[in-house]
Tab-separated table of C-alpha atoms in Angstrom:
chain	number	residue	atom	x	y	z
A	21	UNK	CA	3.889	74.893	22.099
A	22	UNK	CA	4.074	71.120	22.571
A	23	UNK	CA	1.039	70.609	20.341
A	24	UNK	CA	2.508	72.903	17.703
A	25	UNK	CA	5.702	70.847	17.624
A	26	UNK	CA	3.741	67.575	17.552
A	27	UNK	CA	1.360	68.632	14.749
A	28	UNK	CA	3.952	70.505	12.706
A	29	UNK	CA	6.502	67.731	13.159
A	30	UNK	CA	4.126	64.852	12.400
A	31	UNK	CA	2.740	66.393	9.247
A	32	UNK	CA	6.202	67.767	8.459
A	33	UNK	CA	7.625	64.258	8.187
A	34	UNK	CA	4.876	63.319	5.715
A	35	UNK	CA	5.436	66.509	3.728
A	36	UNK	CA	9.212	66.024	3.692
A	37	UNK	CA	8.867	62.415	2.490
A	38	UNK	CA	6.533	63.602	-0.259
A	39	UNK	CA	8.942	66.269	-1.460
A	40	UNK	CA	11.915	63.889	-1.302
A	41	UNK	CA	10.375	61.171	-3.466
A	42	UNK	CA	8.315	63.311	-5.854
A	43	UNK	CA	10.516	66.407	-6.106
A	44	UNK	CA	9.695	69.342	-8.361
A	45	UNK	CA	6.732	71.519	-7.462
A	46	UNK	CA	5.156	68.841	-5.275
A	47	UNK	CA	6.393	71.018	-2.405
A	48	UNK	CA	3.790	73.649	-3.340
A	49	UNK	CA	0.900	71.161	-3.568
A	50	UNK	CA	1.699	69.307	-0.356
A	51	UNK	CA	2.410	72.576	1.468
A	52	UNK	CA	-0.990	73.898	0.437
A	53	UNK	CA	-2.860	70.711	1.432
A	54	UNK	CA	-1.090	69.812	4.666
A	55	UNK	CA	-0.795	73.457	5.750
A	56	UNK	CA	-4.593	73.690	5.838
A	57	UNK	CA	-4.764	70.394	7.711
A	58	UNK	CA	-2.178	71.571	10.235
A	59	UNK	CA	-4.105	74.814	10.855
A	60	UNK	CA	-7.284	72.831	11.463
A	61	UNK	CA	-5.667	70.345	13.856
A	62	UNK	CA	-3.875	73.101	15.778
A	63	UNK	CA	-7.203	74.739	16.696
A	64	UNK	CA	-9.018	71.519	17.614
A	65	UNK	CA	-10.126	71.386	21.239
A	66	UNK	CA	-9.317	75.063	21.772
A	67	UNK	CA	-11.574	78.031	22.136
A	68	UNK	CA	-10.431	80.424	19.428
A	69	UNK	CA	-12.251	83.680	20.131
A	70	UNK	CA	-10.511	86.132	17.794
A	71	UNK	CA	-9.489	86.098	14.166
A	72	UNK	CA	-5.909	87.058	15.083
A	73	UNK	CA	-5.643	84.312	17.698
A	74	UNK	CA	-6.728	81.629	15.239
A	75	UNK	CA	-4.428	82.992	12.555
A	76	UNK	CA	-1.440	82.916	14.943
A	77	UNK	CA	-2.141	79.312	15.961
A	78	UNK	CA	-2.492	78.224	12.336
A	79	UNK	CA	0.532	80.178	11.121
A	80	UNK	CA	2.842	78.646	13.754
A	81	UNK	CA	2.138	75.057	12.748
A	82	UNK	CA	1.934	76.041	9.074
A	83	UNK	CA	5.380	77.592	9.016
A	84	UNK	CA	6.809	74.743	11.138
A	85	UNK	CA	5.515	72.381	8.473
A	86	UNK	CA	6.904	74.664	5.775
A	87	UNK	CA	10.366	74.448	7.364
A	88	UNK	CA	10.351	70.681	6.803
A	89	UNK	CA	9.308	71.245	3.193
A	90	UNK	CA	12.104	73.748	2.564
A	91	UNK	CA	14.781	71.415	3.966
A	92	UNK	CA	13.396	68.461	2.007
A	93	UNK	CA	13.284	70.461	-1.251
A	94	UNK	CA	16.954	71.432	-0.852
A	95	UNK	CA	17.968	67.847	-0.049
A	96	UNK	CA	16.037	66.534	-3.041
A	97	UNK	CA	17.418	69.130	-5.443
A	98	UNK	CA	21.062	69.051	-4.423
A	99	UNK	CA	21.627	65.518	-3.097
A	100	UNK	CA	18.918	62.960	-3.859
A	101	UNK	CA	18.758	63.787	-7.563
A	102	UNK	CA	22.487	63.236	-7.861
A	103	UNK	CA	22.603	59.840	-6.104
A	104	UNK	CA	19.445	58.540	-7.800
A	105	UNK	CA	20.556	59.436	-11.326
A	106	UNK	CA	17.808	61.965	-12.031
A	107	UNK	CA	18.551	64.912	-14.328
A	108	UNK	CA	19.950	67.966	-12.560
A	109	UNK	CA	17.834	71.102	-12.186
A	110	UNK	CA	18.876	74.763	-12.166
A	111	UNK	CA	20.378	75.891	-8.855
A	112	UNK	CA	17.527	78.265	-8.091
A	113	UNK	CA	14.726	75.731	-8.601
A	114	UNK	CA	15.097	73.810	-5.285
A	115	UNK	CA	15.167	77.137	-3.433
A	116	UNK	CA	12.085	78.409	-5.276
A	117	UNK	CA	10.204	75.145	-4.751
A	118	UNK	CA	11.106	75.012	-1.062
A	119	UNK	CA	10.253	78.663	-0.394
A	120	UNK	CA	6.972	78.349	-2.303
A	121	UNK	CA	6.063	75.286	-0.237
A	122	UNK	CA	7.033	77.141	2.955
A	123	UNK	CA	4.917	80.145	2.010
A	124	UNK	CA	1.859	78.132	0.966
A	125	UNK	CA	1.999	75.943	4.087
A	126	UNK	CA	2.163	79.023	6.312
A	127	UNK	CA	-0.542	80.859	4.369
A	128	UNK	CA	-3.027	77.968	4.248
A	129	UNK	CA	-2.387	77.232	7.926
A	130	UNK	CA	-3.034	80.897	8.772
A	131	UNK	CA	-6.273	81.035	6.776
A	132	UNK	CA	-7.558	77.769	8.218
A	133	UNK	CA	-6.669	78.881	11.753
A	134	UNK	CA	-8.460	82.209	11.245
A	135	UNK	CA	-11.577	80.425	9.994
A	136	UNK	CA	-11.744	78.466	13.247
A	137	UNK	CA	-12.516	81.700	15.106
A	138	UNK	CA	-15.742	82.251	13.168
A	139	UNK	CA	-19.086	81.418	14.713
A	140	UNK	CA	-19.928	78.923	11.960
A	141	UNK	CA	-16.468	77.300	11.971
A	142	UNK	CA	-17.755	73.957	10.696
A	143	UNK	CA	-19.354	75.476	7.616
A	144	UNK	CA	-16.348	77.729	7.037
A	145	UNK	CA	-14.054	74.682	7.166
A	146	UNK	CA	-16.317	72.741	4.825
A	147	UNK	CA	-16.378	75.689	2.420
A	148	UNK	CA	-12.597	75.864	2.346
A	149	UNK	CA	-12.417	72.081	1.892
A	150	UNK	CA	-14.847	72.297	-1.027
A	151	UNK	CA	-12.750	75.023	-2.673
A	152	UNK	CA	-9.645	72.892	-2.202
A	153	UNK	CA	-11.294	69.833	-3.754
A	154	UNK	CA	-12.515	71.852	-6.737
A	155	UNK	CA	-9.127	73.468	-7.329
A	156	UNK	CA	-6.999	70.376	-6.737
A	157	UNK	CA	-6.836	68.998	-10.325
A	158	UNK	CA	-6.029	72.469	-11.670
A	159	UNK	CA	-3.228	72.955	-9.146
A	160	UNK	CA	-2.005	69.421	-9.823
A	161	UNK	CA	-1.889	70.161	-13.554
A	162	UNK	CA	0.043	73.407	-12.963
A	163	UNK	CA	2.548	71.692	-10.674
A	164	UNK	CA	2.890	68.705	-13.076
A	165	UNK	CA	2.743	66.278	-10.141
A	166	UNK	CA	0.274	63.986	-11.980
A	167	UNK	CA	-1.582	62.981	-8.824
A	168	UNK	CA	-5.113	63.396	-10.199
A	169	UNK	CA	-5.355	59.862	-11.641
A	170	UNK	CA	-4.286	58.377	-8.311
A	171	UNK	CA	-6.743	60.623	-6.446
A	172	UNK	CA	-9.574	59.377	-8.709
A	173	UNK	CA	-8.783	55.782	-7.754
A	174	UNK	CA	-8.472	56.886	-4.144
A	175	UNK	CA	-12.006	58.305	-4.231
A	176	UNK	CA	-13.350	55.103	-5.836
A	177	UNK	CA	-11.984	53.076	-2.948
A	178	UNK	CA	-13.198	55.606	-0.384
A	179	UNK	CA	-16.703	55.127	-1.766
A	180	UNK	CA	-16.227	51.369	-1.392
A	181	UNK	CA	-15.014	51.841	2.178
A	182	UNK	CA	-18.038	54.000	3.013
A	183	UNK	CA	-20.299	51.246	1.664
A	184	UNK	CA	-18.485	48.554	3.654
A	185	UNK	CA	-18.744	50.768	6.733
A	186	UNK	CA	-22.532	50.369	6.568
A	187	UNK	CA	-22.201	46.597	6.890
A	188	UNK	CA	-19.215	46.352	9.231
A	189	UNK	CA	-19.250	49.653	11.103
A	190	UNK	CA	-22.954	50.415	11.478
A	191	UNK	CA	-24.507	46.925	11.558
A	192	UNK	CA	-21.512	45.006	12.942
A	193	UNK	CA	-21.631	42.302	10.239
A	194	UNK	CA	-18.101	41.261	9.272
A	195	UNK	CA	-17.878	41.054	5.466
A	196	UNK	CA	-14.657	39.684	3.938
A	197	UNK	CA	-16.001	39.377	0.403
A	198	UNK	CA	-17.009	42.950	-0.309
A	199	UNK	CA	-14.972	43.058	-3.536
A	200	UNK	CA	-17.555	40.675	-5.041
A	201	UNK	CA	-20.149	43.481	-5.185
A	202	UNK	CA	-17.530	45.756	-6.704
A	203	UNK	CA	-17.009	43.113	-9.402
A	204	UNK	CA	-20.748	42.654	-9.943
A	205	UNK	CA	-21.223	46.394	-10.462
A	206	UNK	CA	-18.297	46.563	-12.868
A	207	UNK	CA	-19.355	43.499	-14.882
A	208	UNK	CA	-22.957	44.714	-15.086
A	209	UNK	CA	-21.620	47.879	-16.675
A	210	UNK	CA	-19.519	45.741	-18.999
A	211	UNK	CA	-22.559	43.691	-20.075
A	212	UNK	CA	-24.781	46.728	-20.642
A	213	UNK	CA	-22.302	49.114	-22.206
A	214	UNK	CA	-19.945	47.197	-24.479
A	215	UNK	CA	-19.889	45.019	-27.568
A	216	UNK	CA	-19.684	41.833	-25.449
A	217	UNK	CA	-23.456	41.277	-25.621
A	218	UNK	CA	-24.116	43.844	-28.328
A	219	UNK	CA	-25.705	46.278	-25.847
A	220	UNK	CA	-24.478	49.878	-25.853
A	221	UNK	CA	-26.428	51.383	-22.967
A	222	UNK	CA	-26.137	54.962	-21.784
A	223	UNK	CA	-23.728	55.226	-18.844
A	224	UNK	CA	-26.112	57.439	-16.839
A	225	UNK	CA	-28.695	54.635	-16.888
A	226	UNK	CA	-26.226	51.769	-16.664
A	227	UNK	CA	-24.705	53.081	-13.423
A	228	UNK	CA	-28.119	52.862	-11.710
A	229	UNK	CA	-28.689	49.382	-13.146
A	230	UNK	CA	-25.283	48.282	-11.832
A	231	UNK	CA	-26.082	49.583	-8.355
A	232	UNK	CA	-29.469	47.814	-8.424
A	233	UNK	CA	-27.924	44.489	-9.506
A	234	UNK	CA	-25.253	44.786	-6.806
A	235	UNK	CA	-27.966	45.519	-4.219
A	236	UNK	CA	-29.882	42.434	-5.373
A	237	UNK	CA	-26.797	40.285	-4.896
A	238	UNK	CA	-26.342	41.894	-1.492
A	239	UNK	CA	-29.748	40.544	-0.528
A	240	UNK	CA	-28.896	37.150	-2.065
A	241	UNK	CA	-25.724	36.985	0.040
A	242	UNK	CA	-27.431	38.306	3.134
A	243	UNK	CA	-30.357	35.859	3.084
A	244	UNK	CA	-28.407	32.671	3.960
A	245	UNK	CA	-26.212	34.481	6.507
A	246	UNK	CA	-29.000	35.802	8.742
A	247	UNK	CA	-28.368	33.229	11.442
A	248	UNK	CA	-24.593	33.601	11.350
A	249	UNK	CA	-22.391	35.867	13.440
A	250	UNK	CA	-18.728	36.678	13.890
A	251	UNK	CA	-16.248	34.208	12.421
A	252	UNK	CA	-18.908	32.092	10.696
A	253	UNK	CA	-20.324	35.098	8.872
A	254	UNK	CA	-16.794	36.149	7.872
A	255	UNK	CA	-16.106	32.698	6.379
A	256	UNK	CA	-19.328	32.731	4.322
A	257	UNK	CA	-18.678	36.226	2.938
A	258	UNK	CA	-15.067	35.250	2.241
A	259	UNK	CA	-16.318	32.301	0.216
A	260	UNK	CA	-18.715	34.524	-1.717
A	261	UNK	CA	-15.877	36.921	-2.498
A	262	UNK	CA	-13.755	34.054	-3.825
A	263	UNK	CA	-16.580	32.503	-5.870
A	264	UNK	CA	-17.549	35.593	-7.873
A	265	UNK	CA	-14.186	36.162	-9.673
A	266	UNK	CA	-13.996	32.424	-10.445
A	267	UNK	CA	-17.494	32.525	-11.944
A	268	UNK	CA	-16.625	35.549	-14.080
A	269	UNK	CA	-13.433	33.845	-15.183
A	270	UNK	CA	-15.231	30.708	-16.371
A	271	UNK	CA	-18.446	31.978	-18.002
A	272	UNK	CA	-16.913	31.795	-21.450
A	273	UNK	CA	-18.808	28.957	-23.101
A	274	UNK	CA	-22.496	29.034	-22.201
A	275	UNK	CA	-25.345	26.993	-23.627
A	276	UNK	CA	-28.775	27.224	-22.031
A	277	UNK	CA	-31.526	24.661	-22.709
A	278	UNK	CA	-35.210	24.795	-21.863
A	279	UNK	CA	-35.409	22.759	-18.597
A	280	UNK	CA	-38.460	20.547	-19.304
A	281	UNK	CA	-37.334	19.490	-22.775
A	282	UNK	CA	-33.838	19.007	-21.419
A	283	UNK	CA	-35.198	16.667	-18.717
A	284	UNK	CA	-37.187	14.726	-21.283
A	285	UNK	CA	-34.135	14.445	-23.549
A	286	UNK	CA	-32.076	13.130	-20.646
A	287	UNK	CA	-34.686	10.523	-19.674
A	288	UNK	CA	-35.168	9.404	-23.269
A	289	UNK	CA	-31.445	9.564	-23.956
A	290	UNK	CA	-32.138	11.670	-27.036
A	291	UNK	CA	-30.135	14.952	-26.863
A	292	UNK	CA	-31.796	16.291	-30.013
A	293	UNK	CA	-35.098	16.677	-28.099
A	294	UNK	CA	-33.604	19.378	-25.816
A	295	UNK	CA	-34.729	22.865	-26.860
A	296	UNK	CA	-31.739	25.212	-27.003
A	297	UNK	CA	-32.386	28.817	-25.885
A	298	UNK	CA	-28.949	30.473	-25.779
A	299	UNK	CA	-25.645	29.645	-27.491
A	300	UNK	CA	-27.222	27.184	-29.950
A	301	UNK	CA	-24.956	27.861	-32.929
A	302	UNK	CA	-21.929	29.005	-30.961
A	303	UNK	CA	-21.498	28.917	-27.147
A	304	UNK	CA	-21.953	32.351	-25.613
A	305	UNK	CA	-18.821	34.010	-24.245
A	306	UNK	CA	-20.442	36.073	-21.487
A	307	UNK	CA	-17.533	37.466	-19.483
A	308	UNK	CA	-14.516	37.157	-21.780
A	309	UNK	CA	-12.697	34.889	-19.325
A	310	UNK	CA	-9.299	36.015	-18.112
A	311	UNK	CA	-9.108	38.609	-20.894
A	312	UNK	CA	-12.215	40.320	-19.516
A	313	UNK	CA	-14.430	42.808	-21.316
A	314	UNK	CA	-12.829	45.549	-23.354
A	315	UNK	CA	-13.680	48.279	-24.360
A	316	UNK	CA	-16.507	49.587	-22.184
A	317	UNK	CA	-18.546	52.671	-23.029
A	318	UNK	CA	-17.704	55.958	-21.357
A	319	UNK	CA	-19.988	58.714	-20.056
A	320	UNK	CA	-21.098	61.502	-22.360
A	321	UNK	CA	-22.177	65.006	-21.395
A	322	UNK	CA	-23.294	67.856	-23.658
A	323	UNK	CA	-20.584	70.491	-23.846
A	324	UNK	CA	-17.889	68.041	-22.690
A	325	UNK	CA	-18.465	65.195	-25.108
A	326	UNK	CA	-17.389	61.663	-24.332
A	327	UNK	CA	-15.049	61.410	-21.354
A	328	UNK	CA	-11.539	60.675	-22.622
A	329	UNK	CA	-8.850	58.649	-20.798
A	330	UNK	CA	-6.277	61.357	-21.538
A	331	UNK	CA	-8.283	64.035	-19.718
A	332	UNK	CA	-8.712	63.348	-15.998
A	333	UNK	CA	-10.689	66.495	-15.196
A	334	UNK	CA	-14.234	65.264	-16.040
A	335	UNK	CA	-13.554	61.911	-14.376
A	336	UNK	CA	-12.309	63.675	-11.230
A	337	UNK	CA	-15.360	65.904	-10.902
A	338	UNK	CA	-17.748	63.018	-11.652
A	339	UNK	CA	-16.344	60.757	-8.937
A	340	UNK	CA	-16.204	63.764	-6.578
A	341	UNK	CA	-19.943	64.332	-7.101
A	342	UNK	CA	-20.674	60.625	-6.596
A	343	UNK	CA	-18.595	60.563	-3.420
A	344	UNK	CA	-20.259	63.656	-1.960
A	345	UNK	CA	-23.702	62.176	-2.719
A	346	UNK	CA	-22.670	58.861	-1.157
A	347	UNK	CA	-21.412	60.639	1.967
A	348	UNK	CA	-24.642	62.627	2.262
A	349	UNK	CA	-26.940	59.617	1.728
A	350	UNK	CA	-25.002	57.346	4.092
A	351	UNK	CA	-24.957	60.104	6.702
A	352	UNK	CA	-28.722	60.454	6.449
A	353	UNK	CA	-29.105	56.669	6.704
A	354	UNK	CA	-26.932	56.595	9.833
A	355	UNK	CA	-29.097	59.209	11.548
A	356	UNK	CA	-32.385	57.609	10.459
A	357	UNK	CA	-34.510	55.016	12.230
A	358	UNK	CA	-32.839	52.350	10.074
A	359	UNK	CA	-29.374	53.539	11.153
A	360	UNK	CA	-30.333	53.330	14.819
A	361	UNK	CA	-31.658	49.814	14.172
A	362	UNK	CA	-28.266	48.859	12.666
A	363	UNK	CA	-26.530	50.228	15.751
A	364	UNK	CA	-28.866	48.310	18.041
A	365	UNK	CA	-28.129	45.052	16.190
A	366	UNK	CA	-24.421	45.719	16.370
A	367	UNK	CA	-24.539	46.285	20.128
A	368	UNK	CA	-26.845	43.420	21.117
A	369	UNK	CA	-28.835	41.398	18.623
A	370	UNK	CA	-31.094	39.734	21.204
A	371	UNK	CA	-31.914	43.020	22.890
A	372	UNK	CA	-32.641	44.622	19.523
A	373	UNK	CA	-35.009	41.794	18.653
A	374	UNK	CA	-36.725	42.137	22.024
A	375	UNK	CA	-37.260	45.836	21.337
A	376	UNK	CA	-39.197	45.000	18.177
A	377	UNK	CA	-36.520	45.451	15.519
A	378	UNK	CA	-37.006	43.145	12.549
A	379	UNK	CA	-33.607	41.439	12.343
A	380	UNK	CA	-34.166	39.881	8.919
A	381	UNK	CA	-35.218	43.101	7.237
A	382	UNK	CA	-32.575	45.228	8.977
A	383	UNK	CA	-29.699	42.905	8.154
A	384	UNK	CA	-30.759	42.479	4.546
A	385	UNK	CA	-31.028	46.241	4.160
A	386	UNK	CA	-27.500	46.598	5.556
A	387	UNK	CA	-26.116	44.163	2.968
A	388	UNK	CA	-28.183	45.711	0.172
A	389	UNK	CA	-27.238	49.328	0.961
A	390	UNK	CA	-23.554	48.444	1.339
A	391	UNK	CA	-23.608	46.601	-1.977
A	392	UNK	CA	-25.412	49.482	-3.699
A	393	UNK	CA	-22.539	51.898	-3.186
A	394	UNK	CA	-20.124	49.189	-4.265
A	395	UNK	CA	-22.173	48.883	-7.461
A	396	UNK	CA	-21.873	52.616	-8.103
A	397	UNK	CA	-18.116	52.428	-7.577
A	398	UNK	CA	-17.818	49.370	-9.831
A	399	UNK	CA	-19.757	51.045	-12.649
A	400	UNK	CA	-17.585	54.140	-12.493
A	401	UNK	CA	-14.407	52.037	-12.302
A	402	UNK	CA	-15.357	49.966	-15.357
A	403	UNK	CA	-16.102	53.073	-17.416
A	404	UNK	CA	-12.963	54.844	-16.175
A	405	UNK	CA	-10.468	52.152	-17.117
A	406	UNK	CA	-12.710	51.041	-20.028
A	407	UNK	CA	-11.953	47.394	-19.289
A	408	UNK	CA	-12.543	44.848	-16.540
A	409	UNK	CA	-10.750	41.632	-15.644
A	410	UNK	CA	-11.550	39.046	-12.931
A	411	UNK	CA	-8.042	39.367	-11.470
A	412	UNK	CA	-8.786	42.982	-10.478
A	413	UNK	CA	-11.359	41.837	-7.896
A	414	UNK	CA	-9.360	39.333	-5.876
A	415	UNK	CA	-9.303	38.893	-2.102
A	416	UNK	CA	-6.653	41.584	-1.583
A	417	UNK	CA	-9.181	44.237	-2.658
A	418	UNK	CA	-11.562	43.204	0.124
A	419	UNK	CA	-8.674	43.257	2.600
A	420	UNK	CA	-7.545	46.729	1.540
A	421	UNK	CA	-11.084	48.128	1.844
A	422	UNK	CA	-11.470	46.543	5.268
A	423	UNK	CA	-8.089	48.033	6.281
A	424	UNK	CA	-9.411	51.491	5.418
A	425	UNK	CA	-12.438	51.038	7.650
A	426	UNK	CA	-10.463	49.631	10.591
A	427	UNK	CA	-7.624	52.136	10.297
A	428	UNK	CA	-9.958	55.119	10.128
A	429	UNK	CA	-12.400	53.924	12.770
A	430	UNK	CA	-15.323	51.502	12.566
A	431	UNK	CA	-18.608	53.347	12.223
A	432	UNK	CA	-17.092	56.816	11.800
A	433	UNK	CA	-17.487	58.166	8.268
A	434	UNK	CA	-14.807	60.856	8.628
A	435	UNK	CA	-12.432	58.240	9.979
A	436	UNK	CA	-13.180	55.889	7.084
A	437	UNK	CA	-12.366	58.668	4.602
A	438	UNK	CA	-9.109	59.402	6.445
A	439	UNK	CA	-8.230	55.698	6.470
A	440	UNK	CA	-8.978	55.498	2.752
A	441	UNK	CA	-6.757	58.470	1.997
A	442	UNK	CA	-3.854	57.005	3.989
A	443	UNK	CA	-4.092	53.458	2.582
A	444	UNK	CA	-4.685	54.459	-1.031
A	445	UNK	CA	-2.109	57.263	-1.000
A	446	UNK	CA	0.457	54.745	0.230
A	447	UNK	CA	-0.645	52.103	-2.287
A	448	UNK	CA	-1.132	54.188	-5.433
A	449	UNK	CA	1.166	57.180	-4.897
A	450	UNK	CA	3.973	56.739	-2.395
A	451	UNK	CA	5.031	53.100	-2.801
A	452	UNK	CA	5.346	53.146	-6.634
A	453	UNK	CA	7.279	56.426	-6.572
A	454	UNK	CA	9.469	55.263	-3.676
A	455	UNK	CA	10.251	52.083	-5.617
A	456	UNK	CA	11.320	54.183	-8.590
A	457	UNK	CA	13.582	56.389	-6.465
A	458	UNK	CA	15.167	53.377	-4.728
A	459	UNK	CA	15.770	51.717	-8.083
A	460	UNK	CA	17.520	54.861	-9.285
A	461	UNK	CA	19.723	54.946	-6.173
A	462	UNK	CA	20.656	51.282	-6.585
A	463	UNK	CA	21.456	51.680	-10.284
A	464	UNK	CA	23.432	54.900	-9.916
A	465	UNK	CA	25.145	54.674	-6.541
A	466	UNK	CA	25.106	51.051	-5.309
A	467	UNK	CA	25.399	48.613	-8.227
A	468	UNK	CA	28.643	50.135	-9.633
A	469	UNK	CA	30.341	49.109	-6.355
A	470	UNK	CA	28.857	45.572	-6.273
A	471	UNK	CA	30.799	43.063	-8.363
A	472	UNK	CA	28.756	39.953	-7.488
A	473	UNK	CA	25.824	39.608	-9.981
A	474	UNK	CA	23.833	37.377	-7.586
A	475	UNK	CA	24.032	40.053	-4.912
A	476	UNK	CA	22.857	42.632	-7.456
A	477	UNK	CA	19.833	40.525	-8.338
A	478	UNK	CA	19.064	39.977	-4.662
A	479	UNK	CA	19.199	43.706	-3.943
A	480	UNK	CA	17.128	44.562	-7.027
A	481	UNK	CA	14.328	42.173	-6.021
A	482	UNK	CA	14.491	42.746	-2.257
A	483	UNK	CA	14.542	46.551	-2.160
A	484	UNK	CA	11.122	46.950	-3.719
A	485	UNK	CA	8.391	48.390	-1.460
A	486	UNK	CA	5.647	47.418	-3.928
A	487	UNK	CA	6.397	43.737	-3.277
A	488	UNK	CA	5.877	44.388	0.431
A	489	UNK	CA	2.641	46.370	0.179
A	490	UNK	CA	0.418	43.695	1.714
A	491	UNK	CA	2.999	43.127	4.450
A	492	UNK	CA	2.919	46.847	5.235
A	493	UNK	CA	-0.894	46.883	5.349
A	494	UNK	CA	-0.938	43.847	7.636
A	495	UNK	CA	1.696	45.415	9.868
A	496	UNK	CA	-0.387	48.591	10.009
A	497	UNK	CA	-3.405	46.601	11.183
A	498	UNK	CA	-1.390	44.785	13.853
A	499	UNK	CA	0.044	48.052	15.181
A	500	UNK	CA	-3.377	49.687	15.146
A	501	UNK	CA	-4.930	46.802	17.075
A	502	UNK	CA	-2.237	47.087	19.740
A	503	UNK	CA	-1.906	50.868	19.988
A	504	UNK	CA	-5.280	52.274	18.956
A	505	UNK	CA	-7.873	49.541	18.288
A	506	UNK	CA	-10.703	52.046	17.924
A	507	UNK	CA	-9.072	53.630	14.837
A	508	UNK	CA	-7.652	57.066	14.091
A	509	UNK	CA	-11.010	58.856	14.325
A	510	UNK	CA	-13.100	56.506	16.421
A	511	UNK	CA	-16.828	56.270	16.762
A	512	UNK	CA	-17.793	57.423	20.273
A	513	UNK	CA	-19.619	54.185	21.140
A	514	UNK	CA	-16.767	51.967	19.939
A	515	UNK	CA	-14.233	54.032	21.848
A	516	UNK	CA	-16.274	53.835	25.044
A	517	UNK	CA	-16.635	50.043	24.698
A	518	UNK	CA	-12.939	49.445	24.086
A	519	UNK	CA	-11.810	51.641	26.969
A	520	UNK	CA	-14.538	50.678	29.393
A	521	UNK	CA	-12.265	48.386	31.372
A	522	UNK	CA	-9.551	51.037	31.618
A	523	UNK	CA	-12.097	53.588	32.814
A	524	UNK	CA	-13.365	51.200	35.487
A	525	UNK	CA	-9.822	50.590	36.732
A	526	UNK	CA	-9.099	54.285	37.211
A	527	UNK	CA	-8.888	55.431	40.843
A	528	UNK	CA	-11.965	57.173	42.141
A	529	UNK	CA	-10.017	60.424	42.610
A	530	UNK	CA	-9.091	60.521	38.926
A	531	UNK	CA	-12.675	59.800	37.868
A	532	UNK	CA	-13.942	62.665	39.962
A	533	UNK	CA	-11.425	65.032	38.376
């Protein structure tokens, strides 16, 4: 009973917040998604032997969650809309939305709970998850919640976090400049599939080229950092991450001369002797500077045609396929001989070397593999937004990706995905919508009672959660380091290391129990 209240209440707060700030039929979507999650969590750690037993466990937490959704839908429809200045809805709509959310939360919780009683519960859960992922954009379109675009960006960053997890989580190499590889992948796509250099390459080839170029730069970064550890390695990678956007911002006027003739011309003080190779008539604008490269070619598939920015469905399924492939490949790498070598280096570099592990090769492969998935993500991102700018790849991107890994759990792929969902949902979905709702409340209910214009301006600029997004992420990291340093879904080895001292301090009687 206590677990039911804890799971249903915890997810209920998230569901209620979602319904309050998004309104409409978001109650149905969030009820469906979180109801399944609640049913899964309710059966974790329990031996569910019968179909009915699992269904009862799932239905209890599902309907508890649905109760939160119903209350939130009524509050949003009858109170929040009025004080935030949103148009009124028919009286029945909040009731219908709330009851639909209640029903879907209970139903999905019941189904998920029942599946946990099956012998192959893992595969049954994965099957239901796959069905949910395939149906999500269709349900989102029906409910008019418009979450698909944000989910696409969420999956791009989850792929980045999975790639960074190879370097930081598996190999234990702190990388603070990971956004640089993201930028390299995106700009490679821009060079090979736009009018910037007059090359209009096919996206399905360009994406592999982008990943290969990013992997090459991963090796280039990794080579000088082989002797570095900890803070020193972090500083070098941070510098690399800062250099790359500056380079892309300034490669706007390039002239390249043949080196020998250029040396001769310099010695003889006769510039006309230098043999010009590139940018002879007009300096080459390689990266477009601050304006970036725009437009960039999009993927094309027979039967679908060229992917259009107004239709999110093909983009969603493409990034879903890329993410599933990335998860599968990284999982195989983790369980391979190379993955065990990464773990050995992370635990004790000297001991790993003594056991015959080639440190140079293993570290370089960690940087290269991590950068490869960043290159894939960068290529997709460039084609998706059809434009790239150096300001998109600043230091905050590296910090956000690192937050996902730390929040979810270093070295645990499921945890990294969970951390990515939480961080990106907050950044791309909840904070912008919350800012809009708060602005409506201020304009409709607060500002009419405030006569002082300076106080109005102060409130308008201060009550903006988007301005505080980095503060919130930093606060999340601080809280996580104090309360749960191993992350939400920790890797077993990391968890054992962090709690080793506590385990040693336990009384002998407790240990024996």
